[in-house]
Amino acid sequence: MDGQLRDLGFLHSRRDDPHQPCPSEVTTEVDKHCPDDPNPKRSIKELDFFSGDVKFVSHGRDLESDDTGRSDPSIGLNLFALDSTASSNGDTAEVKMLQGELRRLQEENGKLKGMLDQITKNYNNLQGHLLLSMHKQHANPDLPDHRQKHEMHYLPPSPAAPAGIDVNNPIKSNIKAEDELVSQRATSITEPTSEGSEQEQQQPQGDCEQTSRVSPKTAKLEHPESKPEDQSAEMPLRKARVSVRARSEAPMISDGCQWRKYGQKMAKGNPCPRAYYRCTMAVGCPVRKQVQRCAEDKTVLITTYEGNHNHLLPPSATAMASTTSAAAAMFLSNSMASKEAQAASNGFPPPYRPPTIVTLSASAPFPTITLDLTQNPNSPIQLARPAQPYPAFTTAFPLPLHGYTSQMLGHAMYATPAAPKFPGTPFVTMGGRDAASLVETVSAVIASDPGFTSALAAAISNVIGAGASQVRNTDPNGSSGLPSGAVTVIPDTPQLPQSCTTFSPT
DNA sequence: CGCTTTTGACCCGCGC
DNA sequence: GCGCGGGTCAAAAGCG
């Protein structure tokens, strides 16, 4: 998890927060999109959510890895260029002050690392408990009826989900995802093949893991000869979607996939038109997405995904796909056993008390889980250390970096009927499976903040002093020509080993 | 010229 | 049956 958190890279917005002035001292890619942008059309085109080649390396890591006061050139951010300049100016007092600050930051980094290690251990323990309990539940034929019926709602009617996560069987996919997360946490993730998915589902119930993945109920529902009335009665939710709410001035967020617009409609109750896109990365890809601005807040862009990709996704697309699919899986699995999840969550130790809430509606023909990246119920967000030297982070970076991973999910997650409105519908807390997709959701949360890049730049410049180095953002297309002093962000956004945009348990 | 976007028409499900 | 709204189609227009 250390690597995952450190590598929480992601995401920068091509179009920065419109409410923030373009940085002057700190030069970022955002500068390209200032009003004097020579290519204004491009600049406001899209908010790049999960650009795969965007990297972010925590300065703490730099400090730890290099005590000489020089940053790793491969990282590209010369955080300590001031040392030489200060020395050349003979300002030894300032140098000493900076060195003291450096030591203090190193100590802080060590503390945080220790905290992170502890969290990682607890997380792994929790995963183990969760998997164990899930195995027991699947192996237990005396499962309560309501639980079994819930499971049947979402079991796969088709042989296999084509791309990655078996969103039609979230328990199975979650188990797999968690297994792989445990075993390959720090390794690069390769794209799964659809053949792999098929093999998984077609394998006999041999070992314990597969027994847990393929329950007798699963096998029953996979056979089309099941009574139609049974299916219709047991599957009230014919389609599910994942909606992402993000604040952006751009007409569309860039999620790494290629989309072609095929329609636009005026939706009732919203003065903003709804645009319809289909994935064009592969012929016949069934994935659709709708993009519409929120009626209440036009700065909020609502992107709704539907369907499974039938092709492999580029790295830049897997983060969003994993996020949405994980959210969908969480939603489905949680809706299966909301009571159990709530009971379980209440038993979690404080760091793992699931922070995410889900609202469910049994009447929705198209239940939608909404990743709301526009608000933070835990506001105001503060860093763990109040007397911190990164004021820009506390003001512009809406992520609670308390060190407790669960709190990173401060943004609410909703499951609603198609319209992403949040009335006072009953909600349940998410179960421990949240942890499996924590990183993806966190990445989305960070991505949601269009001011993240500028905040990062401001924070760094605040640490090292203005003008020490130019801080640039990376161009998702790699065309910006990263200077040596640039902030480099690790591209391997942590992701689930599988990826698909979302799911359709039809 | 090929691809994408636009936009009116059409289809379908649902409620009355 | 009718109207409404959501979703899709497909011809025309735009663009590089």
Coordinates of C-alpha atoms (C1' of nucleotides) in Angstrom, one line a residue:
Chain A
M1 CA 0.0 0.0 0.0
D2 CA 3.0 2.2 0.5
G3 CA 3.6 2.1 -3.1
Q4 CA 0.1 2.5 -4.0
L5 CA -0.3 5.6 -1.9
R6 CA 2.9 7.0 -3.0
D7 CA 2.0 6.3 -6.6
L8 CA -1.3 8.0 -6.3
G9 CA -0.4 9.9 -9.2
F10 CA -2.8 10.8 -11.4
L11 CA -4.5 13.1 -12.5
H12 CA -4.1 16.5 -13.3
S13 CA -6.6 18.6 -15.0
R14 CA -5.8 20.1 -18.4
R15 CA -8.2 22.8 -17.5
D16 CA -7.6 24.0 -14.1
D17 CA -10.1 25.3 -11.7
P18 CA -11.8 28.2 -13.5
H19 CA -12.1 30.0 -10.3
Q20 CA -8.4 30.0 -9.7
P21 CA -6.2 32.4 -11.5
C22 CA -3.5 30.9 -13.7
P23 CA -0.4 30.6 -11.7
S24 CA 2.2 33.1 -12.4
E25 CA 5.2 32.2 -10.4
V26 CA 4.5 28.5 -10.6
T27 CA 4.3 27.6 -14.2
T28 CA 2.3 24.5 -14.9
E29 CA 0.7 23.0 -17.9
V30 CA -2.3 24.8 -16.8
D31 CA -0.7 27.9 -18.1
K32 CA -1.6 26.6 -21.5
H33 CA -5.2 27.2 -20.8
C34 CA -5.0 30.7 -19.6
P35 CA -7.1 33.1 -21.5
D36 CA -4.2 33.8 -23.7
D37 CA -4.1 30.2 -24.6
P38 CA -3.3 30.0 -28.3
N39 CA -5.4 27.0 -28.5
P40 CA -8.4 27.8 -26.4
K41 CA -10.6 25.2 -28.0
R42 CA -8.4 22.4 -27.0
S43 CA -7.8 23.8 -23.6
I44 CA -11.3 23.6 -22.5
K45 CA -12.1 20.5 -24.3
E46 CA -11.6 18.0 -21.6
L47 CA -10.7 17.4 -18.1
D48 CA -8.1 14.7 -18.1
F49 CA -9.0 12.4 -15.3
F50 CA -6.7 9.5 -15.5
S51 CA -3.9 10.4 -17.8
G52 CA -1.6 7.5 -17.5
D53 CA 1.6 9.4 -18.0
V54 CA 0.9 11.9 -15.3
K55 CA 3.1 11.3 -12.3
F56 CA 3.3 12.6 -8.9
V57 CA 6.1 11.8 -6.5
S58 CA 5.6 12.9 -3.0
H59 CA 8.3 15.3 -1.8
G60 CA 8.6 13.2 1.3
R61 CA 9.8 10.4 -0.8
D62 CA 12.3 12.6 -2.4
L63 CA 13.5 13.7 0.9
E64 CA 13.8 10.2 2.1
S65 CA 15.6 8.9 -0.9
D66 CA 18.1 11.7 -1.1
D67 CA 19.6 13.3 1.8
T68 CA 22.1 15.3 -0.1
G69 CA 19.6 17.9 -0.9
R70 CA 19.4 17.1 -4.5
S71 CA 16.5 15.5 -6.1
D72 CA 16.6 12.5 -8.3
P73 CA 16.9 13.8 -11.8
S74 CA 14.6 11.0 -12.9
I75 CA 12.0 12.4 -10.7
G76 CA 12.6 15.7 -12.3
L77 CA 11.8 18.1 -9.5
N78 CA 14.8 19.8 -8.2
L79 CA 13.3 20.6 -4.9
F80 CA 16.5 21.8 -3.4
A81 CA 18.0 24.0 -6.0
L82 CA 17.7 26.7 -3.5
D83 CA 20.5 25.2 -1.5
S84 CA 23.1 26.1 -4.0
T85 CA 21.6 29.5 -4.8
A86 CA 21.3 30.3 -1.2
S87 CA 24.9 29.3 -0.6
S88 CA 26.1 31.2 -3.5
N89 CA 24.4 34.2 -2.0
G90 CA 26.1 33.6 1.3
D91 CA 22.8 33.4 3.1
T92 CA 23.9 30.7 5.4
A93 CA 21.1 31.4 7.8
E94 CA 18.6 30.6 5.2
V95 CA 20.5 27.4 4.3
K96 CA 20.4 26.3 7.9
M97 CA 16.8 27.1 8.2
L98 CA 16.1 25.1 5.1
Q99 CA 18.2 22.2 6.4
G100 CA 16.3 22.3 9.6
E101 CA 13.1 22.2 7.7
L102 CA 14.5 19.3 5.7
R103 CA 15.3 17.4 8.8
R104 CA 11.9 18.1 10.2
L105 CA 10.3 16.9 7.0
Q106 CA 12.3 13.8 7.1
E107 CA 11.2 13.0 10.6
E108 CA 7.6 13.7 9.6
N109 CA 8.0 11.5 6.6
G110 CA 9.3 8.7 8.8
K111 CA 6.3 9.0 11.1
L112 CA 4.0 9.0 8.2
K113 CA 5.7 6.0 6.8
G114 CA 5.4 4.2 10.0
M115 CA 1.7 5.1 10.2
L116 CA 1.3 3.9 6.7
D117 CA 3.0 0.6 7.4
Q118 CA 0.6 0.0 10.3
I119 CA -2.3 0.8 8.2
T120 CA -1.1 -1.5 5.6
K121 CA -0.8 -4.3 8.1
N122 CA -4.3 -3.6 9.4
Y123 CA -5.6 -3.5 5.9
N124 CA -4.1 -6.8 5.0
N125 CA -5.4 -8.3 8.2
L126 CA -8.8 -7.0 7.4
Q127 CA -8.7 -8.3 4.0
G128 CA -7.8 -11.7 5.3
H129 CA -10.8 -11.7 7.7
L130 CA -13.0 -10.5 5.0
L131 CA -12.0 -13.2 2.6
L132 CA -12.3 -15.8 5.2
S133 CA -15.8 -14.7 6.1
M134 CA -16.8 -14.5 2.5
H135 CA -15.6 -18.0 1.9
K136 CA -17.5 -19.2 4.9
Q137 CA -20.6 -17.5 3.7
H138 CA -20.4 -19.0 0.2
A139 CA -19.7 -22.4 1.6
N140 CA -22.6 -22.2 4.0
P141 CA -25.7 -23.7 2.4
D142 CA -27.9 -22.3 5.3
L143 CA -27.5 -18.8 4.1
P144 CA -30.5 -16.7 4.9
D145 CA -33.0 -16.7 2.1
H146 CA -33.0 -13.0 1.7
R147 CA -29.2 -13.0 1.3
Q148 CA -29.4 -15.7 -1.3
K149 CA -32.1 -13.9 -3.3
H150 CA -30.0 -10.8 -3.2
E151 CA -27.1 -12.7 -4.7
M152 CA -29.3 -14.0 -7.4
H153 CA -30.2 -10.5 -8.5
Y154 CA -26.8 -9.9 -9.9
L155 CA -25.5 -13.2 -11.1
P156 CA -24.3 -13.3 -14.6
P157 CA -26.7 -14.2 -17.3
S158 CA -24.0 -14.4 -19.9
P159 CA -21.0 -16.6 -20.0
A160 CA -18.5 -14.0 -19.1
A161 CA -17.9 -10.4 -18.6
P162 CA -15.6 -9.5 -21.5
A163 CA -13.2 -7.2 -19.8
G164 CA -11.8 -7.8 -16.4
I165 CA -13.9 -7.5 -13.3
D166 CA -16.8 -9.7 -13.3
V167 CA -19.2 -7.0 -12.4
N168 CA -22.1 -9.4 -12.7
N169 CA -20.7 -11.3 -9.9
P170 CA -19.2 -8.7 -7.6
I171 CA -18.4 -11.1 -4.8
K172 CA -16.3 -13.2 -7.1
S173 CA -14.6 -10.3 -8.7
N174 CA -14.0 -8.7 -5.4
I175 CA -12.4 -11.8 -4.1
K176 CA -10.2 -12.0 -7.1
A177 CA -9.4 -8.3 -7.0
E178 CA -8.5 -8.5 -3.4
D179 CA -6.4 -11.6 -3.8
E180 CA -4.5 -10.0 -6.5
L181 CA -4.2 -6.8 -4.6
V182 CA -2.7 -8.6 -1.7
S183 CA -0.3 -10.6 -3.8
Q184 CA 0.6 -8.1 -6.4
R185 CA 0.1 -4.8 -4.7
A186 CA 3.2 -3.2 -5.9
T187 CA 3.5 -4.9 -9.2
S188 CA 2.4 -3.5 -12.5
I189 CA -0.9 -4.7 -13.6
T190 CA -1.4 -6.3 -16.9
E191 CA -4.6 -6.2 -18.8
P192 CA -6.6 -9.3 -18.4
T193 CA -8.0 -11.1 -21.3
S194 CA -11.5 -12.0 -21.9
E195 CA -10.4 -15.5 -22.3
G196 CA -9.1 -15.3 -18.8
S197 CA -12.5 -14.2 -17.5
E198 CA -14.1 -17.1 -19.3
Q199 CA -11.7 -19.5 -18.0
E200 CA -12.4 -18.4 -14.5
Q201 CA -16.0 -18.8 -14.9
Q202 CA -15.8 -22.1 -16.7
Q203 CA -13.4 -23.7 -14.2
P204 CA -15.0 -26.4 -12.1
Q205 CA -15.4 -25.8 -8.5
G206 CA -12.1 -27.2 -7.5
D207 CA -10.3 -25.3 -4.9
C208 CA -11.7 -23.3 -2.0
E209 CA -11.4 -20.1 -3.9
Q210 CA -13.4 -21.2 -6.8
T211 CA -15.9 -22.7 -4.5
S212 CA -16.4 -19.4 -3.1
R213 CA -16.6 -17.7 -6.5
V214 CA -19.1 -20.0 -8.1
S215 CA -21.9 -20.8 -5.7
P216 CA -24.6 -23.2 -6.6
K217 CA -26.9 -20.3 -7.0
T218 CA -24.5 -18.9 -9.5
A219 CA -24.5 -22.1 -11.5
K220 CA -28.3 -22.2 -11.4
L221 CA -28.7 -18.7 -12.8
E222 CA -26.1 -19.2 -15.4
H223 CA -28.3 -21.7 -17.0
P224 CA -30.8 -20.1 -19.3
E225 CA -33.4 -22.9 -18.7
S226 CA -34.2 -21.3 -15.4
K227 CA -37.8 -20.3 -15.1
P228 CA -38.3 -16.9 -16.8
E229 CA -40.6 -15.8 -14.0
D230 CA -38.0 -16.6 -11.5
Q231 CA -35.5 -14.5 -13.3
S232 CA -37.8 -11.6 -13.7
A233 CA -38.8 -11.8 -10.1
E234 CA -35.3 -12.1 -8.9
M235 CA -33.8 -9.5 -11.2
P236 CA -35.6 -6.3 -10.7
L237 CA -32.5 -4.3 -11.5
R238 CA -32.1 -5.0 -15.1
K239 CA -29.3 -2.5 -15.7
A240 CA -26.9 -0.6 -13.5
R241 CA -24.8 2.3 -14.2
V242 CA -21.9 4.2 -12.7
S243 CA -22.1 7.9 -12.6
V244 CA -19.2 10.1 -11.8
R245 CA -19.9 13.6 -10.7
A246 CA -16.9 15.9 -11.1
R247 CA -16.4 19.6 -11.1
S248 CA -15.2 20.7 -14.5
E249 CA -15.7 23.5 -16.9
A250 CA -14.8 21.1 -19.7
P251 CA -17.6 19.7 -21.7
M252 CA -16.3 16.2 -21.2
I253 CA -13.9 14.4 -19.0
S254 CA -11.1 12.5 -20.5
D255 CA -11.1 9.0 -19.2
G256 CA -8.6 7.4 -21.6
C257 CA -11.2 5.9 -23.9
Q258 CA -12.2 7.1 -27.3
W259 CA -15.8 8.2 -27.6
R260 CA -18.0 9.2 -30.4
K261 CA -21.0 11.3 -29.9
Y262 CA -24.1 9.8 -31.3
G263 CA -26.8 11.9 -29.9
Q264 CA -27.9 14.8 -27.7
K265 CA -31.1 15.4 -26.0
M266 CA -32.7 17.9 -23.7
A267 CA -33.5 16.0 -20.6
K268 CA -36.5 16.9 -18.5
G269 CA -35.7 19.0 -15.5
N270 CA -32.3 20.1 -16.7
P271 CA -31.6 23.1 -19.0
C272 CA -28.4 21.5 -20.0
P273 CA -28.5 19.0 -22.9
R274 CA -27.4 15.4 -22.3
A275 CA -24.9 14.1 -24.7
Y276 CA -24.6 10.4 -25.6
Y277 CA -21.3 8.8 -26.5
R278 CA -20.3 5.3 -27.4
C279 CA -16.9 3.8 -27.1
T280 CA -15.1 3.6 -30.4
M281 CA -11.9 1.9 -29.2
A282 CA -13.2 -1.3 -30.6
V283 CA -15.8 -2.2 -33.2
G284 CA -19.0 -3.2 -31.4
C285 CA -17.9 -2.1 -28.0
P286 CA -21.2 -1.8 -26.1
V287 CA -20.1 0.8 -23.7
R288 CA -22.1 4.0 -23.6
K289 CA -21.7 7.1 -21.6
Q290 CA -23.9 10.1 -21.0
V291 CA -22.5 13.4 -20.2
Q292 CA -24.6 16.1 -18.7
R293 CA -24.2 19.1 -16.5
C294 CA -25.9 19.2 -13.1
A295 CA -28.9 21.3 -13.2
E296 CA -28.3 22.7 -9.7
D297 CA -24.6 23.3 -10.2
K298 CA -23.5 23.7 -13.8
T299 CA -19.9 23.4 -12.9
V300 CA -20.6 19.8 -12.0
L301 CA -20.2 17.4 -14.9
I302 CA -22.1 14.1 -14.6
T303 CA -20.7 11.3 -16.6
T304 CA -22.7 8.1 -16.6
Y305 CA -21.1 4.9 -17.8
E306 CA -23.0 1.8 -18.9
G307 CA -21.8 -1.5 -20.3
N308 CA -18.7 -3.6 -20.4
H309 CA -15.8 -2.9 -22.7
N310 CA -15.2 -5.8 -25.1
H311 CA -11.6 -4.9 -25.6
L312 CA -8.5 -4.1 -23.7
L313 CA -8.1 -0.7 -22.3
P314 CA -5.1 1.6 -22.5
P315 CA -3.3 2.3 -19.2
S316 CA -4.7 5.7 -19.2
A317 CA -8.2 4.3 -19.3
T318 CA -7.9 1.6 -16.7
A319 CA -7.9 3.9 -13.7
M320 CA -11.3 5.3 -14.4
A321 CA -12.6 2.0 -15.6
S322 CA -11.4 0.3 -12.5
T323 CA -12.9 3.0 -10.4
T324 CA -16.3 2.8 -11.9
S325 CA -16.3 -1.0 -12.0
A326 CA -15.1 -1.2 -8.5
A327 CA -17.8 1.2 -7.4
A328 CA -20.3 -0.9 -9.3
A329 CA -19.1 -4.0 -7.7
M330 CA -19.2 -2.5 -4.3
F331 CA -22.7 -1.3 -4.9
L332 CA -23.9 -4.6 -6.1
S333 CA -22.2 -6.6 -3.5
N334 CA -23.3 -4.2 -0.8
S335 CA -26.8 -4.1 -2.0
M336 CA -26.8 -7.9 -1.7
A337 CA -26.2 -7.7 1.9
S338 CA -26.6 -4.3 3.1
K339 CA -27.5 -5.3 6.6
E340 CA -24.6 -7.6 6.9
A341 CA -22.3 -4.9 5.5
Q342 CA -23.6 -2.4 8.0
A343 CA -23.2 -4.8 10.8
A344 CA -19.7 -5.6 9.7
S345 CA -18.8 -2.1 9.2
N346 CA -19.9 -1.2 12.7
G347 CA -17.5 -3.7 14.0
F348 CA -14.5 -2.4 12.2
P349 CA -11.8 -0.7 14.1
P350 CA -11.9 3.1 13.6
P351 CA -9.4 3.4 10.8
Y352 CA -11.5 1.0 8.7
R353 CA -14.9 2.2 9.5
P354 CA -16.3 2.5 6.1
P355 CA -16.8 6.1 5.3
T356 CA -18.7 5.6 2.1
I357 CA -22.5 5.7 2.1
V358 CA -24.8 4.3 -0.5
T359 CA -28.4 5.2 -1.1
L360 CA -30.5 2.5 -2.5
S361 CA -33.7 2.5 -4.3
A362 CA -35.5 -0.7 -5.0
S363 CA -37.8 0.9 -7.5
A364 CA -35.1 2.1 -9.9
P365 CA -35.1 0.3 -13.2
F366 CA -31.6 1.6 -13.8
P367 CA -29.9 1.8 -10.5
T368 CA -27.0 4.1 -10.6
I369 CA -24.1 4.4 -8.3
T370 CA -22.8 7.8 -8.3
L371 CA -19.2 8.6 -7.4
D372 CA -19.6 12.1 -6.1
L373 CA -16.3 13.8 -6.5
T374 CA -17.5 17.3 -6.0
Q375 CA -18.1 17.5 -2.3
N376 CA -16.6 16.4 0.9
P377 CA -18.8 15.6 3.9
N378 CA -15.8 15.7 6.2
S379 CA -14.9 19.2 5.4
P380 CA -13.1 21.3 6.3
I381 CA -10.3 19.1 5.2
Q382 CA -7.0 19.5 7.0
L383 CA -3.8 17.7 6.9
A384 CA -2.9 15.6 9.9
R385 CA -0.4 18.1 11.0
P386 CA -1.9 21.6 11.5
A387 CA 1.5 23.3 11.6
Q388 CA 2.4 22.2 8.2
P389 CA 4.3 24.1 5.6
Y390 CA 1.9 23.3 2.8
P391 CA -0.9 25.7 3.1
A392 CA -1.9 25.3 -0.5
F393 CA -2.8 21.7 0.2
T394 CA -5.1 22.5 3.0
T395 CA -6.9 25.0 1.0
A396 CA -7.1 23.6 -2.4
F397 CA -6.6 19.9 -2.0
P398 CA -9.8 18.4 -0.8
L399 CA -8.4 15.1 0.3
P400 CA -8.1 14.3 4.0
L401 CA -4.6 13.0 4.3
H402 CA -5.1 11.9 7.8
G403 CA -3.2 8.7 7.3
Y404 CA -6.3 6.7 7.7
T405 CA -7.1 5.3 4.4
S406 CA -10.8 5.0 5.0
Q407 CA -11.0 8.7 5.6
M408 CA -9.6 9.3 2.1
L409 CA -13.0 8.3 0.9
G410 CA -14.6 11.3 2.3
H411 CA -16.5 11.9 -0.8
A412 CA -19.9 10.4 -0.7
M413 CA -20.8 7.5 -2.9
Y414 CA -24.4 7.2 -3.8
A415 CA -26.5 4.7 -5.5
T416 CA -29.7 6.3 -6.8
P417 CA -32.2 6.0 -9.5
A418 CA -31.0 7.3 -12.7
A419 CA -31.0 10.9 -11.7
P420 CA -28.2 11.7 -9.3
K421 CA -30.2 13.5 -6.8
F422 CA -29.7 12.9 -3.2
P423 CA -32.9 13.0 -1.3
G424 CA -33.2 11.7 2.2
T425 CA -33.3 8.1 1.1
P426 CA -32.2 5.4 3.4
F427 CA -28.6 4.6 3.2
V428 CA -26.4 1.9 4.4
T429 CA -22.7 2.0 5.0
M430 CA -20.4 0.1 2.8
G431 CA -18.8 -3.1 3.9
G432 CA -15.2 -3.8 4.2
R433 CA -14.8 -4.5 0.5
D434 CA -14.4 -0.8 0.1
A435 CA -10.8 -1.2 0.9
A436 CA -10.3 -3.3 -2.3
S437 CA -11.1 -0.4 -4.5
L438 CA -10.0 2.3 -2.1
V439 CA -7.1 3.4 -4.2
E440 CA -9.2 3.7 -7.3
T441 CA -11.8 5.8 -5.6
V442 CA -9.1 7.9 -4.0
S443 CA -7.6 8.5 -7.3
A444 CA -10.9 9.6 -8.6
V445 CA -11.4 11.8 -5.7
I446 CA -8.1 13.5 -6.3
A447 CA -8.9 13.7 -10.0
S448 CA -12.0 15.5 -9.2
D449 CA -10.2 18.5 -7.9
P450 CA -9.3 20.6 -10.8
G451 CA -7.1 22.7 -8.6
F452 CA -5.0 19.8 -7.5
T453 CA -2.2 20.5 -9.9
S454 CA -1.9 24.1 -9.0
A455 CA -2.3 23.2 -5.4
L456 CA 0.5 20.8 -5.7
A457 CA 2.7 23.3 -7.5
A458 CA 1.9 25.9 -5.0
A459 CA 2.6 23.6 -2.1
I460 CA 6.0 22.6 -3.5
S461 CA 6.9 26.1 -4.3
N462 CA 5.9 27.1 -0.8
V463 CA 8.2 24.5 0.6
I464 CA 11.2 25.4 -1.5
G465 CA 10.6 29.0 -2.1
A466 CA 9.2 30.8 -5.0
G467 CA 11.2 30.7 -8.1
A468 CA 13.4 27.9 -7.1
S469 CA 12.2 25.9 -10.0
Q470 CA 9.5 25.9 -12.5
V471 CA 6.9 23.4 -11.7
R472 CA 5.3 22.0 -14.7
N473 CA 2.5 19.6 -15.2
T474 CA 2.8 16.9 -17.7
D475 CA 0.9 16.8 -20.8
P476 CA -1.1 13.6 -21.1
N477 CA 0.0 13.3 -24.6
G478 CA 3.5 13.8 -23.6
S479 CA 3.8 16.8 -25.8
S480 CA 4.6 19.3 -23.3
G481 CA 8.3 18.5 -23.1
L482 CA 8.9 18.1 -19.5
P483 CA 11.7 20.2 -18.2
S484 CA 14.1 18.9 -15.7
G485 CA 12.5 20.8 -13.0
A486 CA 9.1 19.4 -13.5
V487 CA 6.9 17.6 -11.2
T488 CA 6.9 14.0 -12.3
V489 CA 4.0 11.8 -11.5
I490 CA 4.2 8.1 -11.4
P491 CA 2.0 6.7 -14.1
D492 CA 1.0 3.5 -12.5
T493 CA -2.1 4.6 -10.9
P494 CA -3.0 1.8 -8.6
Q495 CA -5.7 -0.2 -10.1
L496 CA -7.6 -3.3 -9.8
P497 CA -6.1 -6.0 -12.0
Q498 CA -9.2 -6.0 -14.1
S499 CA -10.8 -3.2 -15.8
C500 CA -14.0 -2.5 -17.3
T501 CA -16.0 0.6 -17.4
T502 CA -19.0 -0.6 -15.6
F503 CA -21.4 -3.4 -15.6
S504 CA -24.8 -4.3 -16.8
P505 CA -26.4 -7.2 -15.0
T506 CA -29.1 -7.5 -17.5
Chain B
dC1 C1' -12.2 12.1 -48.4
dG2 C1' -12.9 10.2 -44.1
dC3 C1' -14.2 11.0 -39.7
dT4 C1' -16.9 13.4 -36.2
dT5 C1' -20.6 16.2 -34.8
dT6 C1' -25.2 18.0 -35.1
dT7 C1' -30.0 17.4 -35.1
dG8 C1' -34.5 16.0 -36.3
dA9 C1' -36.9 11.7 -36.6
dC10 C1' -38.0 7.5 -34.9
dC11 C1' -38.6 3.8 -31.5
dC12 C1' -39.8 2.0 -27.1
dG13 C1' -41.3 1.8 -22.4
dC14 C1' -44.2 3.6 -19.1
dG15 C1' -47.9 6.0 -16.8
dC16 C1' -52.5 7.7 -17.2
Chain C
dG1 C1' -54.8 4.7 -27.0
dC2 C1' -52.3 8.7 -26.2
dG3 C1' -48.7 11.5 -24.5
dC4 C1' -44.3 11.9 -22.5
dG5 C1' -39.5 11.2 -21.9
dG6 C1' -35.4 8.6 -22.7
dG7 C1' -32.5 6.6 -25.9
dT8 C1' -30.9 5.7 -30.7
dC9 C1' -30.6 6.3 -35.6
dA10 C1' -29.1 8.4 -39.7
dA11 C1' -28.7 12.1 -43.0
dA12 C1' -26.6 16.4 -43.3
dA13 C1' -23.1 19.5 -42.1
dG14 C1' -18.5 20.5 -40.4
dC15 C1' -13.7 19.8 -40.0
dG16 C1' -8.9 18.6 -40.8

